[in-house]
Tab-separated table of C-alpha atoms in Angstrom:
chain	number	residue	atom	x	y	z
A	26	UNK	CA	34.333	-74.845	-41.615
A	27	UNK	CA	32.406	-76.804	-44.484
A	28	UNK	CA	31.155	-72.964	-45.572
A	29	UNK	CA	34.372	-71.491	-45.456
A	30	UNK	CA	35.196	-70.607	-48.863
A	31	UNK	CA	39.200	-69.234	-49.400
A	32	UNK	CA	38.200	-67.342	-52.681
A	33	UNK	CA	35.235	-65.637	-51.521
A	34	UNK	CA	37.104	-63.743	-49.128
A	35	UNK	CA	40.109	-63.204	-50.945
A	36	UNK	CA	37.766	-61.287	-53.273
A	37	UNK	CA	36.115	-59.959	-50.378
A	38	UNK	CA	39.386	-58.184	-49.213
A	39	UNK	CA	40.496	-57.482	-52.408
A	40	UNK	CA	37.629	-55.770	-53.019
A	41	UNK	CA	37.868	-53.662	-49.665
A	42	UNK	CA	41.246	-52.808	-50.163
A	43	UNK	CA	40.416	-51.270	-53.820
A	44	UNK	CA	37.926	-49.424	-52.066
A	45	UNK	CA	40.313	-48.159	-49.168
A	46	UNK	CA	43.006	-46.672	-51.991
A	47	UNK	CA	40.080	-45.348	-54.101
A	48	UNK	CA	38.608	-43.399	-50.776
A	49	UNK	CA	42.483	-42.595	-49.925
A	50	UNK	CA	42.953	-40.954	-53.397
A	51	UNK	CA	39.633	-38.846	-53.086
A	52	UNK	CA	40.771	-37.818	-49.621
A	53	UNK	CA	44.081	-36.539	-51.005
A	54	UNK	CA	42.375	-34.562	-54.432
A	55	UNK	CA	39.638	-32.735	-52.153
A	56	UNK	CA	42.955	-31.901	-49.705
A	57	UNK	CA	44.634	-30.877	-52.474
A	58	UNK	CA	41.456	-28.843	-54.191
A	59	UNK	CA	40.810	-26.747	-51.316
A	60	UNK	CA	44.538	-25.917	-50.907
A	61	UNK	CA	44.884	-24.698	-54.679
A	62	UNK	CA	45.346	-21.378	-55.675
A	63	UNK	CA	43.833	-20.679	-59.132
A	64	UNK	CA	42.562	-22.118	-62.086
A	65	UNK	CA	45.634	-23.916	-63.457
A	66	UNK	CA	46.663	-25.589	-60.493
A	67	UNK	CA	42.769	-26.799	-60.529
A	68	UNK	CA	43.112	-28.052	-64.551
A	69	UNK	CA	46.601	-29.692	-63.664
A	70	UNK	CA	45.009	-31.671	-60.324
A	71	UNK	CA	41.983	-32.469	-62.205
A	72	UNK	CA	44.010	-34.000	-65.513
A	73	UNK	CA	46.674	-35.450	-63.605
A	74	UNK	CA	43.761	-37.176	-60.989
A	75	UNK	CA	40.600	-38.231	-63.441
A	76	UNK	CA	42.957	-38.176	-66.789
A	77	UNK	CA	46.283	-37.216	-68.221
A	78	UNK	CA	47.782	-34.214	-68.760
A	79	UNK	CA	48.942	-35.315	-72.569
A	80	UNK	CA	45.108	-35.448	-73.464
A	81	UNK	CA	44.069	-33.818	-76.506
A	82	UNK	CA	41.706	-31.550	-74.437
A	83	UNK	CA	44.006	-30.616	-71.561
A	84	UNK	CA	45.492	-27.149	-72.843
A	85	UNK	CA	41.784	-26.527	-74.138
A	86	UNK	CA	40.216	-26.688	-70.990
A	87	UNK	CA	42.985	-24.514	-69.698
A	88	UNK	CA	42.430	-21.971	-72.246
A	89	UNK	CA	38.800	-22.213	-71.441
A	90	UNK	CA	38.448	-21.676	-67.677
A	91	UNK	CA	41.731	-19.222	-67.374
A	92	UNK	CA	39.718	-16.669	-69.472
A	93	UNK	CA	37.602	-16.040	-66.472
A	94	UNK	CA	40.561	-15.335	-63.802
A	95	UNK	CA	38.857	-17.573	-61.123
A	96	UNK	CA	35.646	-15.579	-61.010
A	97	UNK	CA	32.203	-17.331	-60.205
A	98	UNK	CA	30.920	-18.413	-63.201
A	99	UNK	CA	27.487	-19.622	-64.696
A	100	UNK	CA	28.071	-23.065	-66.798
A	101	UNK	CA	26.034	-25.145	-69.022
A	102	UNK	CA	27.055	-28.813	-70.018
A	103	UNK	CA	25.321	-30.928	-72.636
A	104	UNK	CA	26.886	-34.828	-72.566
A	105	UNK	CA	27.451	-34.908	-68.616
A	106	UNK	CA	30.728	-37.066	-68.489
A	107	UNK	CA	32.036	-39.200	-66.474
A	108	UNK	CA	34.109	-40.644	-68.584
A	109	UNK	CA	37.138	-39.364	-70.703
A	110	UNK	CA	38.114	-35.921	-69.938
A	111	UNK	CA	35.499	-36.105	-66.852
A	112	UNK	CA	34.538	-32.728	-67.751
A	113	UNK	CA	32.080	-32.607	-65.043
A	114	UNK	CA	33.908	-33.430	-62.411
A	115	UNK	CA	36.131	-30.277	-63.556
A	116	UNK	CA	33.122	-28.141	-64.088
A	117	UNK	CA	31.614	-29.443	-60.545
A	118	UNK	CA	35.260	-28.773	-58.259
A	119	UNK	CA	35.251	-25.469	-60.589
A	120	UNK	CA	32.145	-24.237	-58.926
A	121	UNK	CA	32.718	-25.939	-55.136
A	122	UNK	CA	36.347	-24.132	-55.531
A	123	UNK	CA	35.822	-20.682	-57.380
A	124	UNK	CA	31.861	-20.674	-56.523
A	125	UNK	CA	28.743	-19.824	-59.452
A	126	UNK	CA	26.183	-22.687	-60.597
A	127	UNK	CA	26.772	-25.482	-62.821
A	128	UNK	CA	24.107	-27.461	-64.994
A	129	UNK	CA	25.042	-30.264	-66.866
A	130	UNK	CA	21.986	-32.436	-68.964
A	131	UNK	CA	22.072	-35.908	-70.364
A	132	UNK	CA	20.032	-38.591	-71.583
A	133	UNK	CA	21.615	-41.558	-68.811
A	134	UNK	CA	20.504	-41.345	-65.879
A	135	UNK	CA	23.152	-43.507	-64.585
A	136	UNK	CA	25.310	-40.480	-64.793
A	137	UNK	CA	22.955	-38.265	-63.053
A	138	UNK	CA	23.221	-41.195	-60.548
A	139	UNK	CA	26.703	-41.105	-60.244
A	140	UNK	CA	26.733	-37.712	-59.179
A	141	UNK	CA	24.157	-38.116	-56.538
A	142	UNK	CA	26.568	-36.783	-53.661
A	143	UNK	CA	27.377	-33.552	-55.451
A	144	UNK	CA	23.677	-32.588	-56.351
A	145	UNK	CA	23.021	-28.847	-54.886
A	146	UNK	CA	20.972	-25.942	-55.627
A	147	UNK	CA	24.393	-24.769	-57.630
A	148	UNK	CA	24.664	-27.992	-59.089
A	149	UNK	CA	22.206	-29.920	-61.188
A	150	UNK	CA	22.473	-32.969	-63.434
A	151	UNK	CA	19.396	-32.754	-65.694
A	152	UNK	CA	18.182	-35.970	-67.405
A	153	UNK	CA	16.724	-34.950	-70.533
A	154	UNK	CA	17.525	-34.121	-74.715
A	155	UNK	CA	19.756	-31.411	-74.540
A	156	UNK	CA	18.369	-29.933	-77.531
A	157	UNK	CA	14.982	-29.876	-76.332
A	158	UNK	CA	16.269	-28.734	-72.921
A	159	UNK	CA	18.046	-26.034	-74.317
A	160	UNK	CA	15.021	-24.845	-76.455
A	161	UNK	CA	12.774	-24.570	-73.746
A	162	UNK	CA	15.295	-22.565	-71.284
A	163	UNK	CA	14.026	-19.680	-70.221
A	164	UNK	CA	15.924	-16.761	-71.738
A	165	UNK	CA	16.940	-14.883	-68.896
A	166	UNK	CA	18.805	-18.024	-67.707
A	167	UNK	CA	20.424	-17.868	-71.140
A	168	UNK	CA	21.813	-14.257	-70.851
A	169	UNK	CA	23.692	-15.051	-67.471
A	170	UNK	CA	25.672	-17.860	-68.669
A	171	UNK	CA	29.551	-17.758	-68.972
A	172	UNK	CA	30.507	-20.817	-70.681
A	173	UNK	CA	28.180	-23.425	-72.686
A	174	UNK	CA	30.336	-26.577	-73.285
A	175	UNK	CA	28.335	-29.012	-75.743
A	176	UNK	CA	29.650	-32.546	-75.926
A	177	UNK	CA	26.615	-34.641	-76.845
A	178	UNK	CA	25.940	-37.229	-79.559
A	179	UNK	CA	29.389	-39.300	-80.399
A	180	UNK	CA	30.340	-38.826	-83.892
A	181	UNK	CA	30.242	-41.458	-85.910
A	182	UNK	CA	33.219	-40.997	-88.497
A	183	UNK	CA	31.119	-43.593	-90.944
A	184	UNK	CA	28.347	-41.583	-90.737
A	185	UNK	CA	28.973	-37.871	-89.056
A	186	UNK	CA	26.215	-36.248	-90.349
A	187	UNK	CA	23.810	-36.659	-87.390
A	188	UNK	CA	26.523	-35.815	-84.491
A	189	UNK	CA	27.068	-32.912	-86.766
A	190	UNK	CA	23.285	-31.904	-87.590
A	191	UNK	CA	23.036	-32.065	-83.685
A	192	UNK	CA	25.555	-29.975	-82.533
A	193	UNK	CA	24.365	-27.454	-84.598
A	194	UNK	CA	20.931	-27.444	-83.529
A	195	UNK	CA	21.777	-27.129	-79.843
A	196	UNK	CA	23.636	-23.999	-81.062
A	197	UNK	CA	21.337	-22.842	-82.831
A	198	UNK	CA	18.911	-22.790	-80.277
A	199	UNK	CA	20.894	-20.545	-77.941
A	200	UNK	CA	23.257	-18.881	-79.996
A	201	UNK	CA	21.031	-15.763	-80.030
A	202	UNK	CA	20.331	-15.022	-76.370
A	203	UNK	CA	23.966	-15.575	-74.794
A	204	UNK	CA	25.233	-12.819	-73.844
A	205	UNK	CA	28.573	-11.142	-75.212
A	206	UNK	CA	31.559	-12.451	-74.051
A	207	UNK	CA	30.194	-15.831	-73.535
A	208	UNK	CA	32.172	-18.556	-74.542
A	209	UNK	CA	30.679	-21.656	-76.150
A	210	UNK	CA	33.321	-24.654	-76.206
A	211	UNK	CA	32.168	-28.084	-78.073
A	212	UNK	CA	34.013	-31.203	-78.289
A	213	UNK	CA	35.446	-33.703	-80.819
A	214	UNK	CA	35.839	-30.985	-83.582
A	215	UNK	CA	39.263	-30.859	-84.831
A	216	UNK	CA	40.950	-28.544	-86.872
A	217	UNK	CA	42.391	-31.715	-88.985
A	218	UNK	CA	41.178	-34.739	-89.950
A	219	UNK	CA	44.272	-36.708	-88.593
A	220	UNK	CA	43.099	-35.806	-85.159
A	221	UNK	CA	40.916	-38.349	-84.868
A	222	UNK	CA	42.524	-41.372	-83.942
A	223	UNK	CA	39.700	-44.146	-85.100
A	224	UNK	CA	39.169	-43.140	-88.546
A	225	UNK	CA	39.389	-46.157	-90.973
A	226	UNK	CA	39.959	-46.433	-94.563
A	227	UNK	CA	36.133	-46.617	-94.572
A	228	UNK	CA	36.348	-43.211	-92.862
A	229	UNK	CA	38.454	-41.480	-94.982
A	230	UNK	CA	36.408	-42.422	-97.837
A	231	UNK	CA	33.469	-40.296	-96.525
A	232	UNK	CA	35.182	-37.567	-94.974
A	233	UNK	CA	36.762	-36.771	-98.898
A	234	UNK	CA	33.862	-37.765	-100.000
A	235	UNK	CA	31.971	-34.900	-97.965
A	236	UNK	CA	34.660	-32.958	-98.261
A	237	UNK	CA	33.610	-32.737	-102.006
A	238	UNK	CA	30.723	-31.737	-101.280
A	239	UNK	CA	30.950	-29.164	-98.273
A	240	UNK	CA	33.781	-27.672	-99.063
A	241	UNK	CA	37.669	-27.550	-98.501
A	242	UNK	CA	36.966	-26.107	-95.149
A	243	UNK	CA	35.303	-29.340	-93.923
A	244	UNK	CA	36.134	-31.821	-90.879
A	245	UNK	CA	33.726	-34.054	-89.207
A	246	UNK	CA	32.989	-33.272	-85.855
A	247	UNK	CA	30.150	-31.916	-83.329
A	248	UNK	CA	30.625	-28.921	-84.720
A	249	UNK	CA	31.495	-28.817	-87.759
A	250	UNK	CA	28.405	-27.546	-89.427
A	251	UNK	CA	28.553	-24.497	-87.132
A	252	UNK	CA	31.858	-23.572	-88.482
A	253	UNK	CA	30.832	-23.906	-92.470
A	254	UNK	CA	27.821	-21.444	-91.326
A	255	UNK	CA	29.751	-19.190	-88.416
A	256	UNK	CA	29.169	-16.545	-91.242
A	257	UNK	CA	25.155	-16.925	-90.538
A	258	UNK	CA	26.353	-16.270	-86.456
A	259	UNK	CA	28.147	-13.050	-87.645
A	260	UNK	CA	28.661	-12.469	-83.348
A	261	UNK	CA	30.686	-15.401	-82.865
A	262	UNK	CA	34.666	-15.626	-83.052
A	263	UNK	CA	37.046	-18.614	-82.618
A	264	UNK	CA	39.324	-17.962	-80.223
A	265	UNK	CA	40.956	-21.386	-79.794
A	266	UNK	CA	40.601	-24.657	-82.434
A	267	UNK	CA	42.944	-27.905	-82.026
A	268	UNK	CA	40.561	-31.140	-81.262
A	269	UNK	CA	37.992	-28.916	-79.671
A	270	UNK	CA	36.460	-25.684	-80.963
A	271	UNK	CA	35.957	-22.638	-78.754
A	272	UNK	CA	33.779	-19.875	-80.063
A	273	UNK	CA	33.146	-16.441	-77.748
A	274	UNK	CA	29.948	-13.859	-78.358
A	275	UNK	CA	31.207	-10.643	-79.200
């Protein structure tokens, strides 16, 4: 008994048990996806499993995915998450539900690693720059996507500029070969500045500051520089803005 040590497996248990309810839980959402009947039901389970239904991007990614009527659809992902919203877990029970191909690409490869068990031909986590991923896709890939949600490169409300001069590029470089009726979603670009809920007095500062100089129409966000130039993408609407920004092709 000299080795027995009470605390080692307390933890030990403790640790087991935490795993038990966690498996339990996963049990009852993959019971519950493949009895679900359409799109909301999958937004609600997803939210109310991985989230909260009172986050800011809850009624967004409603919006989003009920535009397709729980068709198949093609989806593109830059900033794989697996935190937060968990976007692609939704994205990835989207396709294993409603069926299509999902590709989501990130610089971590502990994501991609974290997704190991879901990894199909329909379902790729791509480690890589999503702008120089995106640039090199081959065009007819392009054309057959249905929704591109980017949500790479944290913005920095002390310094947006580069989360901003990002999201833009990755537009840029696939604005032009989606096809119409595409719908390009990105992240962390509100419609207001009092959205955010980290700015500073720091913050504020820069964001007038800019403000000055961009325009009354500006906000900091992802993609904010695509909406002070969505006159250069005359093909592009918004169809939804609150703290996310969802643009379709026309």
């Amino acid at each position: 008994m000299k080795y027995f040590n009470p605390l080692r497996y307390f933890l030990f248990f403790k640790r087991k048990i935490a795993e038990s309810k966690k498996n339990y839980r996963h049990f009852l959402f993959n019971k519950n996806l493949n009895n679900l009947k359409n799109v909301d039901e999958l937004v609600d389970l997803h939210f109310n499993f991985y989230s909260s239904i009172e986050h800011v991007n809850y009624e967004m990614f409603k919006f989003l995915l009920s535009n397709f009527e729980n068709n198949p659809l093609k989806i593109l992902e830059t900033g794989s998450s697996a935190y937060g919203t968990k976007s692609s877990h939704l994205f990835v029970n989207y396709i294993k539900k409603f069926g299509g191909e999902f590709t989501t690409v990130d610089m971590n490869p502990d994501i991609r690693n974290q997704f190991l068990p879901y990894l199909k031909d329909n379902i790729k986590f791509v480690v890589s720059d999503s702008v120089e991923y995106l640039s090199n896709m081959k065009r007819t890939n392009l054309k057959e996507l249905d929704i591109v949600y980017l949500d790479s490169y944290d913005v920095d409300l002390n310094n947006p500029e580069p989360s901003e001069n990002h999201g833009y590029n990755e537009f840029y470089s696939i604005e032009k070969y989606l096809k119409s009726g595409c719908i390009v979603a990105i992240d962390d670009t509100p419609k207001n500045f009092s959205m955010f809920s980290n700015f500073t007095e720091s913050s504020i500062k820069i964001y007038k500051d800019r403000k000055k100089q961009l325009g009354d129409n500006y906000v900091p966000g992802k993609g904010s520089k695509i909406i002070l130039n969505l006159k250069t993408f005359n093909n592009f609407k918004i169809i939804y803005h609150e703290y996310s920004l969802v643009l379709q092709k026309v």
